[in-house]
Amino acid sequence: MNVKVKPQLLSLKAYAPGKSSEEVQREYGLEKIVKLASNENPYGTSPRVSEAISEIDDFAIYPDGAAAALRTAVAKYTGVKEDQLIFSSGLDELIQIISKALLDENSNTVMASGTFPQYRHNAVVQNAEIREVPLQDGCHDLQAMANEIDDKTRVVWICNPNNPTGTYVNDKELEQFLQSVPSHVLVVMDEAYYEYATAEDYPETIPLLGRYDNLMVLRTFSKAFGLAAFRIGYGIGAASFIKQLEVVRLPFNTSMLAQKAAIAALKDLDFVEKSVSLNALELQKFYGICKRHEIDYYPSQGNFIFISIPGKESVEVFQYLLERGFTVRPFPNGVRITIGTKEENSELFELVEKMVLVAH
Ligand SMILES: *Cc1c(COP(=O)(O)O)cnc(C)c1O
């Protein structure tokens, strides 16, 4: 093969989705698999969504590239102007759009190490210099991140709450940080789990947009709204900046199905509210199990928890749960587990307790 890709791509791997539930089921002879590896909504999706998409009867026409109807609905939901919104095929695509528009080999970008991997991945593709700042106790170290900013910095990424740790930057810390960031630097707040956050001092960033036109907020329908299969997310920022980002967006990047599904999901906020309050309840139970068995964990503002069992390697924990029908996400220093339903969790807690007792 003599065709040559850009040299920086050689250091990257394509996203590996892990084994499918069917594969795991076959391999270990299991009756069922509980997927707690990707932070999907364990309660599924609002029934309004399947109703809405079953009414679509014309597949031969292109979707609305401007997503006008969804734009109106999201503007209302978020309380922003329609021209402050950009839609994407999930936040994964929006991270790519931002990176394409702002990063090149003459620039740098600042992010945490131990955060959502797509920021780094896209920065490598754009050949930008990457300045990674280690998490402190699972949290973004905003002071150290601010110190990395210089004339060539184009984007700072803050994942709030952070995936995989579930920790968050609070309102005071964020304001202080924003005040210290020069206006030529875009600050991206990835709020994929916004709806799940319950802390009183979790920052409301939309009101800050009026004061910081270098701020951008990312939200998705993949998590609390339960629409991961449709691939639909959005960004909110200064209208003049959004207009520039639109240049790199594909003309028809969100499908008609995704737009209709998201509009229907916004009509059933009760579903989201229920998902969120059940999540908070189950999280509390998880904390209880962790405390009882001296398992290390970070309190979480998302629908997942990062734990580490003393005396156990995370791959062991991952493998133990996998063979018993639970898929979770392993990291070097722990595993990230999506908060499932009550029934799923009670089974999981039993397994975790058994594992801990064997470890001691
Ligand atoms: C899940 C997730 C995303 C990507 O979500 P999409 O399905 O692409 O909208 C982005 N950021 C974080 C932190 C996530 O956890």
JSON list of C-alpha atoms and ligand atoms in Angstrom, two decimals, residues 38-40 88-95 115-119 158-164 190-193 218-223 227-234 303-304 336, ligand 1:
[
{"chain": "A", "resi": 38, "resn": "SER", "atom": "CA", "xyz": [-21.78, 3.60, 27.25]},
{"chain": "A", "resi": 39, "resn": "ASN", "atom": "CA", "xyz": [-23.96, 5.72, 29.57]},
{"chain": "A", "resi": 40, "resn": "GLU", "atom": "CA", "xyz": [-27.12, 5.19, 27.56]},
{"chain": "A", "resi": 88, "resn": "SER", "atom": "CA", "xyz": [-24.80, 17.87, 14.66]},
{"chain": "A", "resi": 89, "resn": "SER", "atom": "CA", "xyz": [-24.79, 14.13, 14.27]},
{"chain": "A", "resi": 90, "resn": "GLY", "atom": "CA", "xyz": [-24.17, 13.72, 17.99]},
{"chain": "A", "resi": 91, "resn": "LEU", "atom": "CA", "xyz": [-21.63, 15.76, 19.93]},
{"chain": "A", "resi": 92, "resn": "ASP", "atom": "CA", "xyz": [-18.91, 13.60, 18.43]},
{"chain": "A", "resi": 93, "resn": "GLU", "atom": "CA", "xyz": [-19.51, 15.43, 15.16]},
{"chain": "A", "resi": 94, "resn": "LEU", "atom": "CA", "xyz": [-19.71, 18.83, 16.80]},
{"chain": "A", "resi": 95, "resn": "ILE", "atom": "CA", "xyz": [-16.32, 18.25, 18.44]},
{"chain": "A", "resi": 115, "resn": "THR", "atom": "CA", "xyz": [-11.46, 13.21, 29.96]},
{"chain": "A", "resi": 116, "resn": "PHE", "atom": "CA", "xyz": [-13.61, 12.48, 26.91]},
{"chain": "A", "resi": 117, "resn": "PRO", "atom": "CA", "xyz": [-11.11, 11.19, 24.28]},
{"chain": "A", "resi": 118, "resn": "GLN", "atom": "CA", "xyz": [-12.62, 12.86, 21.20]},
{"chain": "A", "resi": 119, "resn": "TYR", "atom": "CA", "xyz": [-11.10, 16.29, 22.00]},
{"chain": "A", "resi": 158, "resn": "ILE", "atom": "CA", "xyz": [-14.08, 21.38, 29.80]},
{"chain": "A", "resi": 159, "resn": "CYS", "atom": "CA", "xyz": [-16.16, 18.25, 30.18]},
{"chain": "A", "resi": 160, "resn": "ASN", "atom": "CA", "xyz": [-18.75, 19.07, 32.83]},
{"chain": "A", "resi": 161, "resn": "PRO", "atom": "CA", "xyz": [-19.59, 16.71, 34.46]},
{"chain": "A", "resi": 162, "resn": "ASN", "atom": "CA", "xyz": [-16.43, 14.95, 33.42]},
{"chain": "A", "resi": 163, "resn": "ASN", "atom": "CA", "xyz": [-16.58, 11.65, 31.60]},
{"chain": "A", "resi": 164, "resn": "PRO", "atom": "CA", "xyz": [-15.32, 9.20, 33.00]},
{"chain": "A", "resi": 190, "resn": "ASP", "atom": "CA", "xyz": [-19.24, 19.73, 27.03]},
{"chain": "A", "resi": 191, "resn": "GLU", "atom": "CA", "xyz": [-22.48, 19.24, 28.94]},
{"chain": "A", "resi": 192, "resn": "ALA", "atom": "CA", "xyz": [-23.51, 15.85, 27.55]},
{"chain": "A", "resi": 193, "resn": "TYR", "atom": "CA", "xyz": [-24.92, 14.99, 31.00]},
{"chain": "A", "resi": 218, "resn": "LEU", "atom": "CA", "xyz": [-22.51, 21.45, 23.98]},
{"chain": "A", "resi": 219, "resn": "ARG", "atom": "CA", "xyz": [-25.61, 19.36, 24.71]},
{"chain": "A", "resi": 220, "resn": "THR", "atom": "CA", "xyz": [-26.88, 16.07, 23.33]},
{"chain": "A", "resi": 221, "resn": "PHE", "atom": "CA", "xyz": [-30.02, 13.97, 22.98]},
{"chain": "A", "resi": 222, "resn": "SER", "atom": "CA", "xyz": [-27.98, 10.78, 23.42]},
{"chain": "A", "resi": 223, "resn": "LYS", "atom": "CA", "xyz": [-27.96, 10.52, 27.19]},
{"chain": "A", "resi": 227, "resn": "LEU", "atom": "CA", "xyz": [-31.82, 9.00, 21.63]},
{"chain": "A", "resi": 228, "resn": "ALA", "atom": "CA", "xyz": [-28.25, 7.72, 21.19]},
{"chain": "A", "resi": 229, "resn": "ALA", "atom": "CA", "xyz": [-29.20, 5.64, 18.14]},
{"chain": "A", "resi": 230, "resn": "PHE", "atom": "CA", "xyz": [-30.39, 8.72, 16.24]},
{"chain": "A", "resi": 231, "resn": "ARG", "atom": "CA", "xyz": [-27.16, 10.74, 16.55]},
{"chain": "A", "resi": 232, "resn": "ILE", "atom": "CA", "xyz": [-28.33, 14.24, 17.38]},
{"chain": "A", "resi": 233, "resn": "GLY", "atom": "CA", "xyz": [-26.71, 16.95, 19.49]},
{"chain": "A", "resi": 234, "resn": "TYR", "atom": "CA", "xyz": [-26.31, 20.71, 19.45]},
{"chain": "A", "resi": 303, "resn": "ASN", "atom": "CA", "xyz": [-25.60, 8.68, 34.92]},
{"chain": "A", "resi": 304, "resn": "PHE", "atom": "CA", "xyz": [-22.41, 6.75, 35.61]},
{"chain": "A", "resi": 336, "resn": "ARG", "atom": "CA", "xyz": [-16.82, 3.39, 34.73]},
{"chain": "B", "resi": 1, "resn": "LIG", "atom": "C1", "xyz": [-21.53, 10.60, 25.23]},
{"chain": "B", "resi": 1, "resn": "LIG", "atom": "C2", "xyz": [-20.69, 11.82, 25.21]},
{"chain": "B", "resi": 1, "resn": "LIG", "atom": "C3", "xyz": [-20.56, 12.62, 24.07]},
{"chain": "B", "resi": 1, "resn": "LIG", "atom": "C4", "xyz": [-21.04, 12.21, 22.73]},
{"chain": "B", "resi": 1, "resn": "LIG", "atom": "O1", "xyz": [-22.34, 12.09, 22.63]},
{"chain": "B", "resi": 1, "resn": "LIG", "atom": "P1", "xyz": [-23.08, 11.98, 21.23]},
{"chain": "B", "resi": 1, "resn": "LIG", "atom": "O2", "xyz": [-23.80, 10.67, 21.29]},
{"chain": "B", "resi": 1, "resn": "LIG", "atom": "O3", "xyz": [-22.05, 11.99, 20.13]},
{"chain": "B", "resi": 1, "resn": "LIG", "atom": "O4", "xyz": [-23.96, 13.16, 21.21]},
{"chain": "B", "resi": 1, "resn": "LIG", "atom": "C5", "xyz": [-19.85, 13.79, 24.15]},
{"chain": "B", "resi": 1, "resn": "LIG", "atom": "N1", "xyz": [-19.25, 14.16, 25.28]},
{"chain": "B", "resi": 1, "resn": "LIG", "atom": "C6", "xyz": [-19.33, 13.40, 26.39]},
{"chain": "B", "resi": 1, "resn": "LIG", "atom": "C7", "xyz": [-18.66, 13.86, 27.62]},
{"chain": "B", "resi": 1, "resn": "LIG", "atom": "C8", "xyz": [-20.03, 12.20, 26.38]},
{"chain": "B", "resi": 1, "resn": "LIG", "atom": "O5", "xyz": [-20.03, 11.43, 27.46]}
]
